[in-house]
CSV table of C-alpha atoms in Angstrom, one decimal:
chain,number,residue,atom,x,y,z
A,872,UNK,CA,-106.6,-18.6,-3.1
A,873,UNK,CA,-107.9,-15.0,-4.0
A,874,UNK,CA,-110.3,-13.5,-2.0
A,875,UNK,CA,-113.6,-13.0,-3.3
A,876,UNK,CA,-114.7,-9.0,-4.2
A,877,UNK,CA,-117.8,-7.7,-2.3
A,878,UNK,CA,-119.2,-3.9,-2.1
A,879,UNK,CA,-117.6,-3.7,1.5
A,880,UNK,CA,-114.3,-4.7,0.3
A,881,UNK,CA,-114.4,-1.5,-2.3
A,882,UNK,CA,-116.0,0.4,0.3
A,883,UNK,CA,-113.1,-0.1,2.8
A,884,UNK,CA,-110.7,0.7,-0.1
A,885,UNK,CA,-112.0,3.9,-1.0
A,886,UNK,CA,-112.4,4.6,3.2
A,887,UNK,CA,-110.4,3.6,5.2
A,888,UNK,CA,-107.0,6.2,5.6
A,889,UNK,CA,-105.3,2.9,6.7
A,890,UNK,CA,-106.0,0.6,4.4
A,891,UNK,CA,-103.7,-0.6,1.1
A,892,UNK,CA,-102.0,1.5,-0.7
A,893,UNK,CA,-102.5,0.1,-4.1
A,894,UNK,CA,-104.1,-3.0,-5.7
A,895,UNK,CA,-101.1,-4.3,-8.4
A,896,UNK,CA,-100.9,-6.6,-11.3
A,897,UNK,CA,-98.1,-8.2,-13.9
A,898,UNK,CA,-100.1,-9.5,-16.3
A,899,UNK,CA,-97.9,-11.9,-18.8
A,900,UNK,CA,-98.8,-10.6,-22.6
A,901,UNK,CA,-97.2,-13.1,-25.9
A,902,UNK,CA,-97.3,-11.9,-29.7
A,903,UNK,CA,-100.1,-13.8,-31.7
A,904,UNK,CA,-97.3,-15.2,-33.7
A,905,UNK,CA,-96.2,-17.2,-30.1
A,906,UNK,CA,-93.1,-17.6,-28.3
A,907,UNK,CA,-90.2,-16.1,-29.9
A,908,UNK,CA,-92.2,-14.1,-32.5
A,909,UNK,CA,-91.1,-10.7,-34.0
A,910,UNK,CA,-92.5,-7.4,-32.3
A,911,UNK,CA,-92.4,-3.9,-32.9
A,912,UNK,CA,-91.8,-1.0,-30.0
A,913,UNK,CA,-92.9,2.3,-30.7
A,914,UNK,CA,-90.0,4.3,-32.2
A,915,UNK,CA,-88.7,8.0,-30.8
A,916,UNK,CA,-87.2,10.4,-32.7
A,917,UNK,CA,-83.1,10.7,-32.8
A,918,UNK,CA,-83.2,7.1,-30.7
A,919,UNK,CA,-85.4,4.8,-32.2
A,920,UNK,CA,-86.4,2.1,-29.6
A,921,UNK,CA,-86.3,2.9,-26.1
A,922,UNK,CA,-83.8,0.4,-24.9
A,923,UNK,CA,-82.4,0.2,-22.0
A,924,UNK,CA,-79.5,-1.8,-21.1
A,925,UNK,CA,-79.4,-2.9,-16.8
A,926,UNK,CA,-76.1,-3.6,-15.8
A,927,UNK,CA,-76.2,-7.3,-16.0
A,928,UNK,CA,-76.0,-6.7,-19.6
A,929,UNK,CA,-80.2,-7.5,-19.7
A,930,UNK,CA,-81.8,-5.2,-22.5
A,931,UNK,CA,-85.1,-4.0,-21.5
A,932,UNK,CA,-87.6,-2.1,-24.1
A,933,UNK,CA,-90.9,-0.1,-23.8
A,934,UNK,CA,-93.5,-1.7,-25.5
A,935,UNK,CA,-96.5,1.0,-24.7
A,936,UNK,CA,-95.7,4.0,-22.4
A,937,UNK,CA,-97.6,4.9,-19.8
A,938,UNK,CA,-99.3,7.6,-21.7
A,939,UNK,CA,-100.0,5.7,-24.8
A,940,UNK,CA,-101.6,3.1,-22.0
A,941,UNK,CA,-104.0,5.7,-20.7
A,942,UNK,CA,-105.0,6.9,-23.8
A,943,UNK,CA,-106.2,3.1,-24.9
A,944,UNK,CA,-107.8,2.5,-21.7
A,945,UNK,CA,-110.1,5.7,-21.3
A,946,UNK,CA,-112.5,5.4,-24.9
A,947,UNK,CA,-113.5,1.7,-22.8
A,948,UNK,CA,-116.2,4.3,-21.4
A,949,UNK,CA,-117.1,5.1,-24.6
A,950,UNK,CA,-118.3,1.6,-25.4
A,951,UNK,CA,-121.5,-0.3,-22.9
A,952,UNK,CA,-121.9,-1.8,-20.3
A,953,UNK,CA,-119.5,1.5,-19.4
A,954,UNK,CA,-120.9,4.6,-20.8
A,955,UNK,CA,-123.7,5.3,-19.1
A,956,UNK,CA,-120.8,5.9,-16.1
A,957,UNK,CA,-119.8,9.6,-17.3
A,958,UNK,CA,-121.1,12.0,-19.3
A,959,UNK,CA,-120.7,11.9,-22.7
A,960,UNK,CA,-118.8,14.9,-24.1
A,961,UNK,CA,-118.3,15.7,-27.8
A,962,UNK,CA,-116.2,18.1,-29.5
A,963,UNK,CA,-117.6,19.4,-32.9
A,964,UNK,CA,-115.0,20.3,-34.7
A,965,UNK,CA,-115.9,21.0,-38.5
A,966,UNK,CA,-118.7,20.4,-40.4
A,967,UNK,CA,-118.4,19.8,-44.7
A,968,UNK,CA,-120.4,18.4,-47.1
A,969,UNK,CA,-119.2,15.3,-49.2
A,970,UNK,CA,-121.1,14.0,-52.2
A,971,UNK,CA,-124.0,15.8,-51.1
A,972,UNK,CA,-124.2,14.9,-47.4
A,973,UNK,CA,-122.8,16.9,-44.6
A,974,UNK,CA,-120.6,15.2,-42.2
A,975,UNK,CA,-119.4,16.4,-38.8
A,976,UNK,CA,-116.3,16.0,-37.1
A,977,UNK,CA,-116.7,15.3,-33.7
A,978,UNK,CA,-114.4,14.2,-30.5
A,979,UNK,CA,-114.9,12.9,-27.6
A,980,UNK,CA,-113.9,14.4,-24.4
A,981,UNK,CA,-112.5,10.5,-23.9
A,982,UNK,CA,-110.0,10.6,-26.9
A,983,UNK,CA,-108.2,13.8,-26.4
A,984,UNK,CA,-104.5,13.5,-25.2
A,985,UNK,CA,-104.4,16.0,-22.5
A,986,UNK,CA,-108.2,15.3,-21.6
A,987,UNK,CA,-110.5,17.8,-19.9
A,988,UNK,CA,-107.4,19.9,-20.2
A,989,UNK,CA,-106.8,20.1,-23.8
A,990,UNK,CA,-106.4,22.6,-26.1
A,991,UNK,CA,-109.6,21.7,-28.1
A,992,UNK,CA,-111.5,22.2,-25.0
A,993,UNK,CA,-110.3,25.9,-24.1
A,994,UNK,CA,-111.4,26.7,-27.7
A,995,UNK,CA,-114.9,25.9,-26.7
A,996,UNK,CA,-116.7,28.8,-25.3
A,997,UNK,CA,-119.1,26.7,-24.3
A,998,UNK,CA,-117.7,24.4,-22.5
A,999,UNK,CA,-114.2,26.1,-21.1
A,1000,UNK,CA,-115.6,28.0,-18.4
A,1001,UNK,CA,-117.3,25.2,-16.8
A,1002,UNK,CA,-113.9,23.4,-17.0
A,1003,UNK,CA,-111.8,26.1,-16.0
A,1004,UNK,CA,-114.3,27.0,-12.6
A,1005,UNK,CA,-114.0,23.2,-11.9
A,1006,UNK,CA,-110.0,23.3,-12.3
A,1007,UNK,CA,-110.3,26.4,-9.8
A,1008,UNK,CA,-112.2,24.7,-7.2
A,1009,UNK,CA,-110.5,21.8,-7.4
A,1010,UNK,CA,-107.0,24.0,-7.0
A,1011,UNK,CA,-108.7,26.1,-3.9
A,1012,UNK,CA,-111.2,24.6,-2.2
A,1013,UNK,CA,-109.9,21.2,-3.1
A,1014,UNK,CA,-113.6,20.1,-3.9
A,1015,UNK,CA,-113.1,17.6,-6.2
A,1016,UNK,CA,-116.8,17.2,-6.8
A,1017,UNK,CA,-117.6,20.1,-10.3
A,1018,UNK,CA,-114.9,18.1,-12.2
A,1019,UNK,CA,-116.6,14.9,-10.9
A,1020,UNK,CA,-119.6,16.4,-12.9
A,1021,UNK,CA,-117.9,16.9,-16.0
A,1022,UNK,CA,-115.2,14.9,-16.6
A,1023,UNK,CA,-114.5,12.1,-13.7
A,1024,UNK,CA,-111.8,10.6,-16.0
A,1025,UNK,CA,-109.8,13.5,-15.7
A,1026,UNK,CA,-109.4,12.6,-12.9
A,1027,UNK,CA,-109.0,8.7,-13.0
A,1028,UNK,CA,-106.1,8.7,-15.5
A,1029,UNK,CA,-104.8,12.3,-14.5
A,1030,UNK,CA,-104.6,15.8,-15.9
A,1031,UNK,CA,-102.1,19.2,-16.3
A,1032,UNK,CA,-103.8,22.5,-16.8
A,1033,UNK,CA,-100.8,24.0,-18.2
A,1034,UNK,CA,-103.0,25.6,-21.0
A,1035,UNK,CA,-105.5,27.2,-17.8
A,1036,UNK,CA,-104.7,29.5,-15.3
A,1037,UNK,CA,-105.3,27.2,-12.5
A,1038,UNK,CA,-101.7,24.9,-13.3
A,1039,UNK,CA,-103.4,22.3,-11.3
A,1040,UNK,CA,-101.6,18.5,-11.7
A,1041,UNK,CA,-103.2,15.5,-10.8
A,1042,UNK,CA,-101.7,12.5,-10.5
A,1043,UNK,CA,-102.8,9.3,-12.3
A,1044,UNK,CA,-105.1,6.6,-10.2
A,1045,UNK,CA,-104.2,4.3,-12.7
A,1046,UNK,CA,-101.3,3.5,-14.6
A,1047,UNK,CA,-100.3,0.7,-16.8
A,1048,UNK,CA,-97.2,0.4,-18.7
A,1049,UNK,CA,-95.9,-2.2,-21.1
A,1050,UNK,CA,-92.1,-3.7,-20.9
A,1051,UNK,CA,-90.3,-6.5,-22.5
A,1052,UNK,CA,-87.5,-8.1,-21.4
A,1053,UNK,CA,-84.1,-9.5,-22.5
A,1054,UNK,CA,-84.8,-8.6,-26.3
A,1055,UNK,CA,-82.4,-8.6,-29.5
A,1056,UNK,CA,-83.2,-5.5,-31.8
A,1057,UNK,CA,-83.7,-6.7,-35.5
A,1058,UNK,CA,-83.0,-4.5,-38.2
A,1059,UNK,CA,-84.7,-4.3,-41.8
A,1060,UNK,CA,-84.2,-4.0,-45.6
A,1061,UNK,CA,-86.4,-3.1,-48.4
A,1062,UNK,CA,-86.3,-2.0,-51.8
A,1063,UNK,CA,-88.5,-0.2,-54.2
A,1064,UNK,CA,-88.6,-0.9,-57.4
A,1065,UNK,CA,-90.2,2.0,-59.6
A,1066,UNK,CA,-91.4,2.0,-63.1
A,1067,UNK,CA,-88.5,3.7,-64.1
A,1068,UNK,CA,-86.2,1.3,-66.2
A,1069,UNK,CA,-89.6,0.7,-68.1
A,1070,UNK,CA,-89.8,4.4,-69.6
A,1071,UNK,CA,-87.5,5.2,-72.9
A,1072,UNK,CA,-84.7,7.0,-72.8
A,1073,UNK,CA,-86.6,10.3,-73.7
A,1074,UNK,CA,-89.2,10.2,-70.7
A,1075,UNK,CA,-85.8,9.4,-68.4
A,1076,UNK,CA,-84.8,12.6,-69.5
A,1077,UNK,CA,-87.5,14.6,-69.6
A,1078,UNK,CA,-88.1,14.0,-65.8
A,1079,UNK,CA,-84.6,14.4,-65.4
A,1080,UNK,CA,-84.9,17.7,-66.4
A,1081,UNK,CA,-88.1,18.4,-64.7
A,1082,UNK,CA,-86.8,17.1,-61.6
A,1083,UNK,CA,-83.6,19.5,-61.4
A,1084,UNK,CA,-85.8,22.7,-62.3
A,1085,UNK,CA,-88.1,21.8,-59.5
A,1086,UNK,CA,-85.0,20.9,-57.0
A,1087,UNK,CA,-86.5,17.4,-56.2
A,1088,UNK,CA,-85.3,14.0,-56.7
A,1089,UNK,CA,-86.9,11.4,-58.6
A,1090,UNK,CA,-86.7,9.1,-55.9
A,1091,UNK,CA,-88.6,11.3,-53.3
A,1092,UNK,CA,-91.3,11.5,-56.5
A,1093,UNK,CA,-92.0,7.4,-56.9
A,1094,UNK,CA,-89.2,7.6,-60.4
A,1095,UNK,CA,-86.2,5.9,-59.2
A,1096,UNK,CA,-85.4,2.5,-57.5
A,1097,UNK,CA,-84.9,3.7,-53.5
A,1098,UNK,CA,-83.3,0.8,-51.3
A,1099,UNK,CA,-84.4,1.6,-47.6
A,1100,UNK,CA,-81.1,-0.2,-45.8
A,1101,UNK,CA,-80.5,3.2,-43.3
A,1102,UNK,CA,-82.7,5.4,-41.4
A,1103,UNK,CA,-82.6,9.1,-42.0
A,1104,UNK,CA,-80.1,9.5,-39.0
A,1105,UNK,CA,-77.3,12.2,-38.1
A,1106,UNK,CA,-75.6,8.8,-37.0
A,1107,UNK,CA,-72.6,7.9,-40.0
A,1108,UNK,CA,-74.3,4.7,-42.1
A,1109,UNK,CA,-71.1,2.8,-42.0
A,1110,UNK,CA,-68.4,2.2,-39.0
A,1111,UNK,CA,-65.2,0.3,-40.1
A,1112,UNK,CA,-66.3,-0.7,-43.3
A,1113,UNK,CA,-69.3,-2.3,-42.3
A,1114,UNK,CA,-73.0,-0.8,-42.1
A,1115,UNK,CA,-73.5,1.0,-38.6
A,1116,UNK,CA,-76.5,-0.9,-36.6
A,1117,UNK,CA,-77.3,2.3,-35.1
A,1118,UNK,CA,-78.2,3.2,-38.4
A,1119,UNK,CA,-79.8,0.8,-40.3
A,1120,UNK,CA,-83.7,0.7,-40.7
A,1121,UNK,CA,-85.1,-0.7,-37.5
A,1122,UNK,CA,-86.9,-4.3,-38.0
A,1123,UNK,CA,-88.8,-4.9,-34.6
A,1124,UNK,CA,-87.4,-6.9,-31.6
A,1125,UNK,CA,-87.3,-10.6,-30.3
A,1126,UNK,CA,-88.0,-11.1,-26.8
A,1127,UNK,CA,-85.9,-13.9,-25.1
A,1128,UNK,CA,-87.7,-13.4,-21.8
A,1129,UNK,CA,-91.4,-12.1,-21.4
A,1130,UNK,CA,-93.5,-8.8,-22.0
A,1131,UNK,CA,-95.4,-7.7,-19.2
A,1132,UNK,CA,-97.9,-5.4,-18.1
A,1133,UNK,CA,-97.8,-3.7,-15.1
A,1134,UNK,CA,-100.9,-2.3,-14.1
A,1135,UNK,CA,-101.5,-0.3,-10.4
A,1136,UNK,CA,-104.1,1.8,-8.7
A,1137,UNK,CA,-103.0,3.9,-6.5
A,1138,UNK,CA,-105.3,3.9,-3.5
A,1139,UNK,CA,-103.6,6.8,-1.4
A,1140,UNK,CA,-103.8,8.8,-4.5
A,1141,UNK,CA,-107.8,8.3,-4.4
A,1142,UNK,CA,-107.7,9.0,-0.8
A,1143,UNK,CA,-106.4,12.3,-1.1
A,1144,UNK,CA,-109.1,13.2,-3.3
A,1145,UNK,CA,-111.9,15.6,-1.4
A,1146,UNK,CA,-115.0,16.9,-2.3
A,1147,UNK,CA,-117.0,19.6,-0.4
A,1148,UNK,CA,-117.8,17.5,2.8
A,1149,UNK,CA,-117.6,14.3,4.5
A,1150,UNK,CA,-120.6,13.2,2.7
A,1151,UNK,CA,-119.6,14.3,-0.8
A,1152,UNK,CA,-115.7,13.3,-0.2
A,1153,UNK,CA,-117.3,9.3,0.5
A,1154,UNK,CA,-119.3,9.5,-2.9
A,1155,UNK,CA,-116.8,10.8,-4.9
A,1156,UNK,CA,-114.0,8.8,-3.8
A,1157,UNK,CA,-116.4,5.4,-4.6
A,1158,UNK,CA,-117.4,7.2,-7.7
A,1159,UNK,CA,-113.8,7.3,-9.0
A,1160,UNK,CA,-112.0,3.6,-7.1
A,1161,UNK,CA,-115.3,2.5,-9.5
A,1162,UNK,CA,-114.0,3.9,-12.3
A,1163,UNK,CA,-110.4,3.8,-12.1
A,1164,UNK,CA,-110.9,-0.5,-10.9
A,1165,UNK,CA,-113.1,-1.0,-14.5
A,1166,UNK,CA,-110.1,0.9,-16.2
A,1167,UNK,CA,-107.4,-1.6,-15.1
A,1168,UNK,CA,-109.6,-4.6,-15.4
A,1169,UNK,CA,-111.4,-4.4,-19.1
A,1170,UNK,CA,-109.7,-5.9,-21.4
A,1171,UNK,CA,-108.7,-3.2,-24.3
A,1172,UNK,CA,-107.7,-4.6,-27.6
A,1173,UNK,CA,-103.2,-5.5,-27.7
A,1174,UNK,CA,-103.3,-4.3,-31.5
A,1175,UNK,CA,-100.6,-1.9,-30.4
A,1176,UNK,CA,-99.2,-0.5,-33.9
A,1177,UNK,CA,-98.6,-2.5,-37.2
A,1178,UNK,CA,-96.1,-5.0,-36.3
A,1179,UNK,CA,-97.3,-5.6,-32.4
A,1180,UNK,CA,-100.2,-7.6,-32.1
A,1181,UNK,CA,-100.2,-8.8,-28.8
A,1182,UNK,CA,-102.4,-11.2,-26.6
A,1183,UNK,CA,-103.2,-12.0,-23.0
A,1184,UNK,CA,-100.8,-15.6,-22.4
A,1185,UNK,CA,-102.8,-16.7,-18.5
A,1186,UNK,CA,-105.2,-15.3,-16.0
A,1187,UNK,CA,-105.0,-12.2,-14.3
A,1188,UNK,CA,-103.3,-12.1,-10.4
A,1189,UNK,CA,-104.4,-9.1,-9.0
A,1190,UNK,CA,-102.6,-8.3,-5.3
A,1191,UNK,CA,-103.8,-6.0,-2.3
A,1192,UNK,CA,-100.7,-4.3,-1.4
A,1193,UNK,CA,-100.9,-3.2,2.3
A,1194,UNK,CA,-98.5,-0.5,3.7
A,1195,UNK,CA,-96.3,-3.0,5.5
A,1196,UNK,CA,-96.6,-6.8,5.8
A,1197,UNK,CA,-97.6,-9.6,3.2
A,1198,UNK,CA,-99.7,-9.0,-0.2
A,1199,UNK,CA,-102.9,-10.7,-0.7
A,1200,UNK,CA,-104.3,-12.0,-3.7
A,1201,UNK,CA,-108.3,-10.4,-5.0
A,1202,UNK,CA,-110.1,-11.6,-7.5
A,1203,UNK,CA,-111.1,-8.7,-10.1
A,1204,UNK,CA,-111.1,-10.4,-12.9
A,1205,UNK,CA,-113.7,-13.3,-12.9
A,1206,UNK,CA,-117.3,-12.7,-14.4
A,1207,UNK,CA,-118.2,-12.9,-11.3
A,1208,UNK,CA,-115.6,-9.9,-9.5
A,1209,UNK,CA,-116.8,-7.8,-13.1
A,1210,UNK,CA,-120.9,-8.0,-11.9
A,1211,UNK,CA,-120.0,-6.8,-8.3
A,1212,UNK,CA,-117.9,-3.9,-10.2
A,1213,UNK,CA,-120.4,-2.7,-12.9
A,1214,UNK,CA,-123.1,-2.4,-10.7
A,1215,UNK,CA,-121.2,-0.9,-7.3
A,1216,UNK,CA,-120.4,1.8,-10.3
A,1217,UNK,CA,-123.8,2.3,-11.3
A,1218,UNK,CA,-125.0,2.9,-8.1
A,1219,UNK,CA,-121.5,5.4,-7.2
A,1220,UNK,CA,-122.5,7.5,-10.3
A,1221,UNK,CA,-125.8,8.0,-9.0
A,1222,UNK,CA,-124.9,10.7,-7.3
A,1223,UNK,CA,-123.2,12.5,-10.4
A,1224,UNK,CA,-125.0,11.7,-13.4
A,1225,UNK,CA,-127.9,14.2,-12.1
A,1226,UNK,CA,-126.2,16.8,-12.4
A,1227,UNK,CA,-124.5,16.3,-15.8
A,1228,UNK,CA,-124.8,18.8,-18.1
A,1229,UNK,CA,-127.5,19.1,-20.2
A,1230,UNK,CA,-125.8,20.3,-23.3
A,1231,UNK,CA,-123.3,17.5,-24.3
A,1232,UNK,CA,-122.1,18.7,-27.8
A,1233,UNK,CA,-119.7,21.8,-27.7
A,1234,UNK,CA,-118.7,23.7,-30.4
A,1235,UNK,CA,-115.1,24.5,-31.7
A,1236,UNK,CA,-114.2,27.9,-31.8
A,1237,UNK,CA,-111.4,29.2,-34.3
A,1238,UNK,CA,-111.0,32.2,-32.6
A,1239,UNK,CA,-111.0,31.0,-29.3
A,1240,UNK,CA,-107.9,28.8,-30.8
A,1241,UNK,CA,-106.4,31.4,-31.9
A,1242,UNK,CA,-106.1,33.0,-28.4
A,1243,UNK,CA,-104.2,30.3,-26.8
A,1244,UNK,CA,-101.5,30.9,-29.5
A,1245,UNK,CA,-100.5,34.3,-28.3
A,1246,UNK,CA,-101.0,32.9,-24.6
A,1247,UNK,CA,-97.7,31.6,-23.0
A,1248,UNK,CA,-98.2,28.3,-21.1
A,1249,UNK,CA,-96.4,27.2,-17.3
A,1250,UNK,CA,-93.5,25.1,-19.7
A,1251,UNK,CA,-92.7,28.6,-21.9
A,1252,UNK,CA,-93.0,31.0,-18.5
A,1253,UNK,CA,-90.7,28.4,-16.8
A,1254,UNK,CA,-88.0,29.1,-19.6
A,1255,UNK,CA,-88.4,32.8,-19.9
């Protein structure tokens, strides 16, 4: 039987040097459709699928990377009962005016891809030096505590400044990552039928005509019947006769065995986490195990990608995973495990939220943009 969760249980987590390493769950996912149904993996350029094959012959395929994971899981603070847990950075972009209204495009810090280290953020004048002093202090003082301030899910689901002068890497306190197992690709067929057998033969040629003057084809236009057997592949569309699988269009993937999602925080990875004292390393270290434990518990939405609609199949199991020695099971997951969560976090962020910045809208700067083109980053010095 799981062990109930209780504030000194976190507390001792985010403490003790010698306690567990990581808290771990395999949480068992099934399509909508059920057992056996059709599902599509995200597809990579030149390979399609990431398949791998173990040497038992057993096919294994990324569902959602690790990155794609992160990205889901971080807007959840976006949303209540969690927002009122960081600050809440936006991003304006552009503004224009439609149809007589203006309308602004904003971001939030909590969507971009390479969070409080993107791009976007070192084109805000505003808001980049406050970023780049905390990326500095974090990298020489190893005061975690300005970043805390700004943006504590930076830290929670890891960052690169390759973009900042500071280079500082932080590992993720979180990560989830979605695998199925024992699968059979599929591969798909369509064909468009276009209006052209329906025009006279004077409009045929006429757009004939057109077509070859402008160095186009009718069938990249919408004017010509286009079967979609092959993908557009270096890979030959036929082998021996017979239409290469390696090239045909991809059609999604049946799982014989299960999808899972893996899903650990990494406790010595919080632990190594400082702030400017003993004091201030306790608070921030509760501040972020608060975060980074609502992160792997809330339940984001498995609408993956068209084609992948996914659903949770049983109750979570989540383990204590201690350095040596037998795991234990905890419960995280129960309405009761969530309350004890939520409100050890809004009493953690207590000591943050006072000194979030006042100004929470930052301005885009085309300019600023414009710098970090002619700016080499770590990846283009490295290959110098």
């Amino acid at each position: 039987m799981a062990d109930s969760l209780t504030r000194e249980t976190i507390n001792a987590w985010a403490d003790d040097e010698k306690g567990p390493v990581a808290l771990h769950l395999k949480q068992k996912l099934l399509p909508v459709e059920g057992e056996g149904g059709v599902i599509s993996p995200p597809t990579y350029a030149d390979i399609g699928y990431n398949i791998d094959t173990l040497s038992d012959g057993t096919k294994v395929t990324l569902i959602d990377s690790v990155g794609s994971q992160a990205n889901r899981m971080e807007p959840i603070f976006k949303r209540e009962p969690y927002a009122k847990l960081v600050p809440q950075i936006e991003i304006e972009l552009h503004a224009k005016e439609y149809d007589g209204e203006k309308h602004i495009e904003r971001r939030s810090l909590l969507n971009l891809a390479h969070r409080s280290a993107d791009a976007v953020v070192y084109s805000c004048p505003d808001l980049a030096p406050s970023i780049e002093k905390a990326f500095r202090t974090l990298k020489q003082r190893g005061d975690a505590g300005p970043l805390c301030q700004l943006a504590p899910t930076s830290l929670v689901f890891g960052f690169w400044d390759s973009r900042g002068e500071s280079s500082e890497k932080h590992p993720r306190l979180v990560r989830s990552i979605i695998r199925a197992w024992n699968v059979q690709p599929l591969h798909a067929a369509a064909q468009f039928n276009s209006v052209w057998k329906a025009l006279d033969e004077n409009q045929q040629n006429e757009l004939k005509k057109e077509a070859k003057a402008k160095k186009t084809k009718l069938s990249e236009k919408g004017f010509a019947d286009t079967p979609a057997v092959f993908r557009n592949t270096k890979v030959q569309q036929y082998r021996d006769g017979s239409p290469n699988p390696d090239a045909r269009v991809l059609g999604g993937i049946i799982v014989h065995d299960r999808i899972e999602r893996e899903i650990t925080a990494n406790l010595v990875a919080l632990r190594a986490i400082n702030g400017a004292d003993e004091e201030k390393t306790k608070s921030i270290r509760r501040y972020l195990l608060a975060l980074t434990l609502l992160a792997a518990t809330a339940e984001i939405d498995l609408f993956l990608r068209e084609g992948c609609h996914l659903r949770y199949a049983a109750d979570d199991r989540w383990n204590i995973i201690p350095r040596r020695g037998e795991i234990e099971p905890i419960d995280l997951s129960s309405e009761d495990a969530q309350k004890t969560l939520l409100a050890y976090a809004e009493n953690a962020v207590k000591s943050f939220s006072k000194e979030w910045p006042e100004e929470l809208i930052y301005k885009f700067d085309l300019k600023e943009a414009k710098k970090l083109l002619s700016k080499k980053t770590e990846d283009e010095e490295d290959t110098a």
